[in-house]
PDB file of C-alpha atoms in Angstrom:
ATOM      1  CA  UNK R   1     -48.437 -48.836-264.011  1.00  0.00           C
ATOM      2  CA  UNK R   2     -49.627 -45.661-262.295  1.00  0.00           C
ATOM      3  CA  UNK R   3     -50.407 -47.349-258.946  1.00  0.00           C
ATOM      4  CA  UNK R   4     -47.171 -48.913-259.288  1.00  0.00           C
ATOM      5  CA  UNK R   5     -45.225 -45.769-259.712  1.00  0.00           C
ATOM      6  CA  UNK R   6     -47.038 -44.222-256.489  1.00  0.00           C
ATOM      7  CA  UNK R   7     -46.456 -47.601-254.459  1.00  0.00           C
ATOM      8  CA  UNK R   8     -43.404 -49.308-256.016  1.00  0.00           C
ATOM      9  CA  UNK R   9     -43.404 -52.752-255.709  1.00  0.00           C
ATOM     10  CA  UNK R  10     -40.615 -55.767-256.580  1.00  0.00           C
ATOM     11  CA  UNK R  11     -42.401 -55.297-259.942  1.00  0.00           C
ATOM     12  CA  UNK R  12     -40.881 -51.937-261.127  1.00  0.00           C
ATOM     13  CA  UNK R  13     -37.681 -52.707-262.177  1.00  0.00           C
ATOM     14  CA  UNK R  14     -39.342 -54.696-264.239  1.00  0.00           C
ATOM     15  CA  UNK R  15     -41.391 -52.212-265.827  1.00  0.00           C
ATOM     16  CA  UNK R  16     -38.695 -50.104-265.771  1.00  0.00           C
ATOM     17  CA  UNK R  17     -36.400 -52.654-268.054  1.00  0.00           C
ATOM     18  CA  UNK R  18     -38.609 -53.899-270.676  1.00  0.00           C
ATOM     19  CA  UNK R  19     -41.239 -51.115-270.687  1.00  0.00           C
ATOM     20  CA  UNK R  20     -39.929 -47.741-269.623  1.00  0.00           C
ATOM     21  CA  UNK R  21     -36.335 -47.724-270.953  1.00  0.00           C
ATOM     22  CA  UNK R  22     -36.809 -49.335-274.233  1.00  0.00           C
ATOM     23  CA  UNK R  23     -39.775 -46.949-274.971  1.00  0.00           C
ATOM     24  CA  UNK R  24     -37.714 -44.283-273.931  1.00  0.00           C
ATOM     25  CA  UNK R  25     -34.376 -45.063-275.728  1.00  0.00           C
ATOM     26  CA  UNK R  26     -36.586 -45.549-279.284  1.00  0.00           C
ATOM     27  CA  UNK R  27     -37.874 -41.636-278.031  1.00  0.00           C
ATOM     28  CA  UNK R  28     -34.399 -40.565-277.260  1.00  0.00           C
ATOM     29  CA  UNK R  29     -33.299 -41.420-280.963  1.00  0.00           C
ATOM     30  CA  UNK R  30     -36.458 -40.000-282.839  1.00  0.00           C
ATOM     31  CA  UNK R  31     -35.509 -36.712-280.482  1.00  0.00           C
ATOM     32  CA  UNK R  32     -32.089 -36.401-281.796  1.00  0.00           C
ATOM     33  CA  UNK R  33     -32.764 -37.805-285.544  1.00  0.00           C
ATOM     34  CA  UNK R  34     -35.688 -34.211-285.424  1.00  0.00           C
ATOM     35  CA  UNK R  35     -32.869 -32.096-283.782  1.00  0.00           C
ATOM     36  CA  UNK R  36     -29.566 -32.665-284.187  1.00  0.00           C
ATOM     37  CA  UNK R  37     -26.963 -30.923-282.454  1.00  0.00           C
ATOM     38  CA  UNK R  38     -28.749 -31.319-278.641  1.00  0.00           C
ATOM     39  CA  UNK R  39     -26.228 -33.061-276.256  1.00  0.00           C
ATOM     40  CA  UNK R  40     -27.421 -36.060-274.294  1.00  0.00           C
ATOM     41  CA  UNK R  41     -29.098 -34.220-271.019  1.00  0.00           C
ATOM     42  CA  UNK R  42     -31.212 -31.903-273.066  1.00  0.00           C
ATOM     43  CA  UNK R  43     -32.276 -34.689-275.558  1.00  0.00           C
ATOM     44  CA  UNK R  44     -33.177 -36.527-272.193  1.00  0.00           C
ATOM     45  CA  UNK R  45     -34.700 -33.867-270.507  1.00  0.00           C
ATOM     46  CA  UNK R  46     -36.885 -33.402-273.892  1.00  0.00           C
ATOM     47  CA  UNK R  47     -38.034 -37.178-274.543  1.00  0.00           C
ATOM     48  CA  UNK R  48     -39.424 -36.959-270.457  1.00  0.00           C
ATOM     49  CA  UNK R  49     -40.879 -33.461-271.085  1.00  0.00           C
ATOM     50  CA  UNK R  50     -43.338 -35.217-274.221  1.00  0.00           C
ATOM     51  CA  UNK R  51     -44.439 -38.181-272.010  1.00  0.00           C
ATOM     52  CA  UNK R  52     -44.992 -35.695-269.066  1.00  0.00           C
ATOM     53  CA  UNK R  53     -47.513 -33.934-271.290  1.00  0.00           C
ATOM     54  CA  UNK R  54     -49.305 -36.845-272.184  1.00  0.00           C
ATOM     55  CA  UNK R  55     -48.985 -38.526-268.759  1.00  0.00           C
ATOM     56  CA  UNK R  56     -50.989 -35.643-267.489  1.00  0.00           C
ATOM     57  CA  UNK R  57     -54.029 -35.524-269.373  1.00  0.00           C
ATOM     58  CA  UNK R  58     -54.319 -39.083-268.172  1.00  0.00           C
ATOM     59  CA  UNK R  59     -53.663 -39.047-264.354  1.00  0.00           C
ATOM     60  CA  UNK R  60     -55.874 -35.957-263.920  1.00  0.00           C
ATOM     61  CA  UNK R  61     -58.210 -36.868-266.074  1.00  0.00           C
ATOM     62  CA  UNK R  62     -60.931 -36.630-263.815  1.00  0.00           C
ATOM     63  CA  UNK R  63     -60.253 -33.126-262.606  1.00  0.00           C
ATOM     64  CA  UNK R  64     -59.507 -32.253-266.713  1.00  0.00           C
ATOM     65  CA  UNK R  65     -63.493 -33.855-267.551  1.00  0.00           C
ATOM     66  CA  UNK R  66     -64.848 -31.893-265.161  1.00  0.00           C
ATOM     67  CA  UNK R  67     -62.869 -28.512-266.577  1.00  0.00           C
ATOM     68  CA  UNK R  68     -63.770 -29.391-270.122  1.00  0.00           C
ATOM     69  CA  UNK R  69     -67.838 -30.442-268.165  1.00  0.00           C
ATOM     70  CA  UNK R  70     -67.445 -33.368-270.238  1.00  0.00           C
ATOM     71  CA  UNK R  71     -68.247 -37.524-268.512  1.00  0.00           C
ATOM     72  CA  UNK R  72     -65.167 -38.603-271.038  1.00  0.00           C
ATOM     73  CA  UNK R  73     -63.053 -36.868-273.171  1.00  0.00           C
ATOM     74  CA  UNK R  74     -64.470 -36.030-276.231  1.00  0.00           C
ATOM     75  CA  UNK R  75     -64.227 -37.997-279.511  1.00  0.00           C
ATOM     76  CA  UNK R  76     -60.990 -36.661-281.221  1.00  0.00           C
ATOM     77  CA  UNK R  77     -59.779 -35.374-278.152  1.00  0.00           C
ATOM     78  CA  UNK R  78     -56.653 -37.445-277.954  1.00  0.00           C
ATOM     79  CA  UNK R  79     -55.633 -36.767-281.757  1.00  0.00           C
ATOM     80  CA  UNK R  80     -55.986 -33.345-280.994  1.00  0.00           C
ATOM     81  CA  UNK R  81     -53.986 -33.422-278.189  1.00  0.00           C
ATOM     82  CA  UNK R  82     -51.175 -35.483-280.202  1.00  0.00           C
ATOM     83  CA  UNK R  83     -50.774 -32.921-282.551  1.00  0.00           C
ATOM     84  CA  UNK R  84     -50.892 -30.606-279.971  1.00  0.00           C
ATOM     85  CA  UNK R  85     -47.937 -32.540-277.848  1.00  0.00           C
ATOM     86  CA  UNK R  86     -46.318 -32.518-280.985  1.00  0.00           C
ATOM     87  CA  UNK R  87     -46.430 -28.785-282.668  1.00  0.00           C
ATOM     88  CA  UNK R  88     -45.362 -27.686-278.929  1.00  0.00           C
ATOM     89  CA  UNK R  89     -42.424 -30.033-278.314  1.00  0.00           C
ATOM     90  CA  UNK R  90     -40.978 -30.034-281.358  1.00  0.00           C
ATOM     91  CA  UNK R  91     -41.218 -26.055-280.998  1.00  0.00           C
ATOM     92  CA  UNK R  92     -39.726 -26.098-277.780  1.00  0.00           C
ATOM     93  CA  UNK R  93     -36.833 -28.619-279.073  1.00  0.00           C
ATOM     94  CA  UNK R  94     -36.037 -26.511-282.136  1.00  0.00           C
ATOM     95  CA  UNK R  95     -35.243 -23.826-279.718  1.00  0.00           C
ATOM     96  CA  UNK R  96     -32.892 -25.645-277.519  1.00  0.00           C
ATOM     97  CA  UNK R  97     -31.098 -26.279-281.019  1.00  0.00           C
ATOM     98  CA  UNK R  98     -27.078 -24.948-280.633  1.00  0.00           C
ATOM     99  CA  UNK R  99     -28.057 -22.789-283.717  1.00  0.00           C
ATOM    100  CA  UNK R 100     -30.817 -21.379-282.035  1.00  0.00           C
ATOM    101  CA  UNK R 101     -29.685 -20.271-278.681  1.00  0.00           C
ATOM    102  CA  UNK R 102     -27.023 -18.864-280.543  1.00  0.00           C
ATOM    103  CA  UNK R 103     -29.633 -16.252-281.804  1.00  0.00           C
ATOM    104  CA  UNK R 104     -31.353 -16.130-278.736  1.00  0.00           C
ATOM    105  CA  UNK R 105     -27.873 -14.593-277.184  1.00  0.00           C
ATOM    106  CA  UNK R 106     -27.182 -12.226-279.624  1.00  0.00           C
ATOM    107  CA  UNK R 107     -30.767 -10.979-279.805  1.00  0.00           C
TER     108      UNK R 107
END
């Protein structure tokens, strides 16, 4: 999938229809089940922002092994990083709450 999202081919609509978007509609509804009250663009906008965090540790995963000085990641690693994906998003989406910025504003 990464090669073909670097080098599209006839194949990515495809991907897109029966990989990307159902995966990311099922996303969209756990987003605004956890927060409700977000309107459609930041509920979007928050459902790409998770995958982009995971997404990375895997396409720059050789520059991350070398960082960490480690030939793979390290057993645990990805639950780790799952509940750290987690704990930070849903942080991030709590704030973007209508209640929330509310506060923020008035602060």
């Amino acid at each position: 999938m990464q090669r073909e999202m670097c080098d599209p081919s006839e194949a990515l609509p495809v991907i897109v229809d029966e990989f990307i978007r159902p995966v990311t509609r099922e996303m969209e509804e756990i987003v605004a089940q956890l927060v409700p009250g977000l309107d459609r663009k930041t509920v979007e906008r928050c459902v790409i922002s998770v995958a982009a965090q995971a997404y990375f540790y895997r396409s720059v995963m050789p520059a991350m092994l070398l960082m960490l000085d480690e030939p793979v990641y390290p057993r645990g690693f990805g639950r780790e990083l799952a509940d750290h994906v987690t704990e930070f998003s849903l942080g991030g989406m709590e704030r973007l709450a209508p209640g929330a910025r509310r506060a923020r504003r008035t602060a």
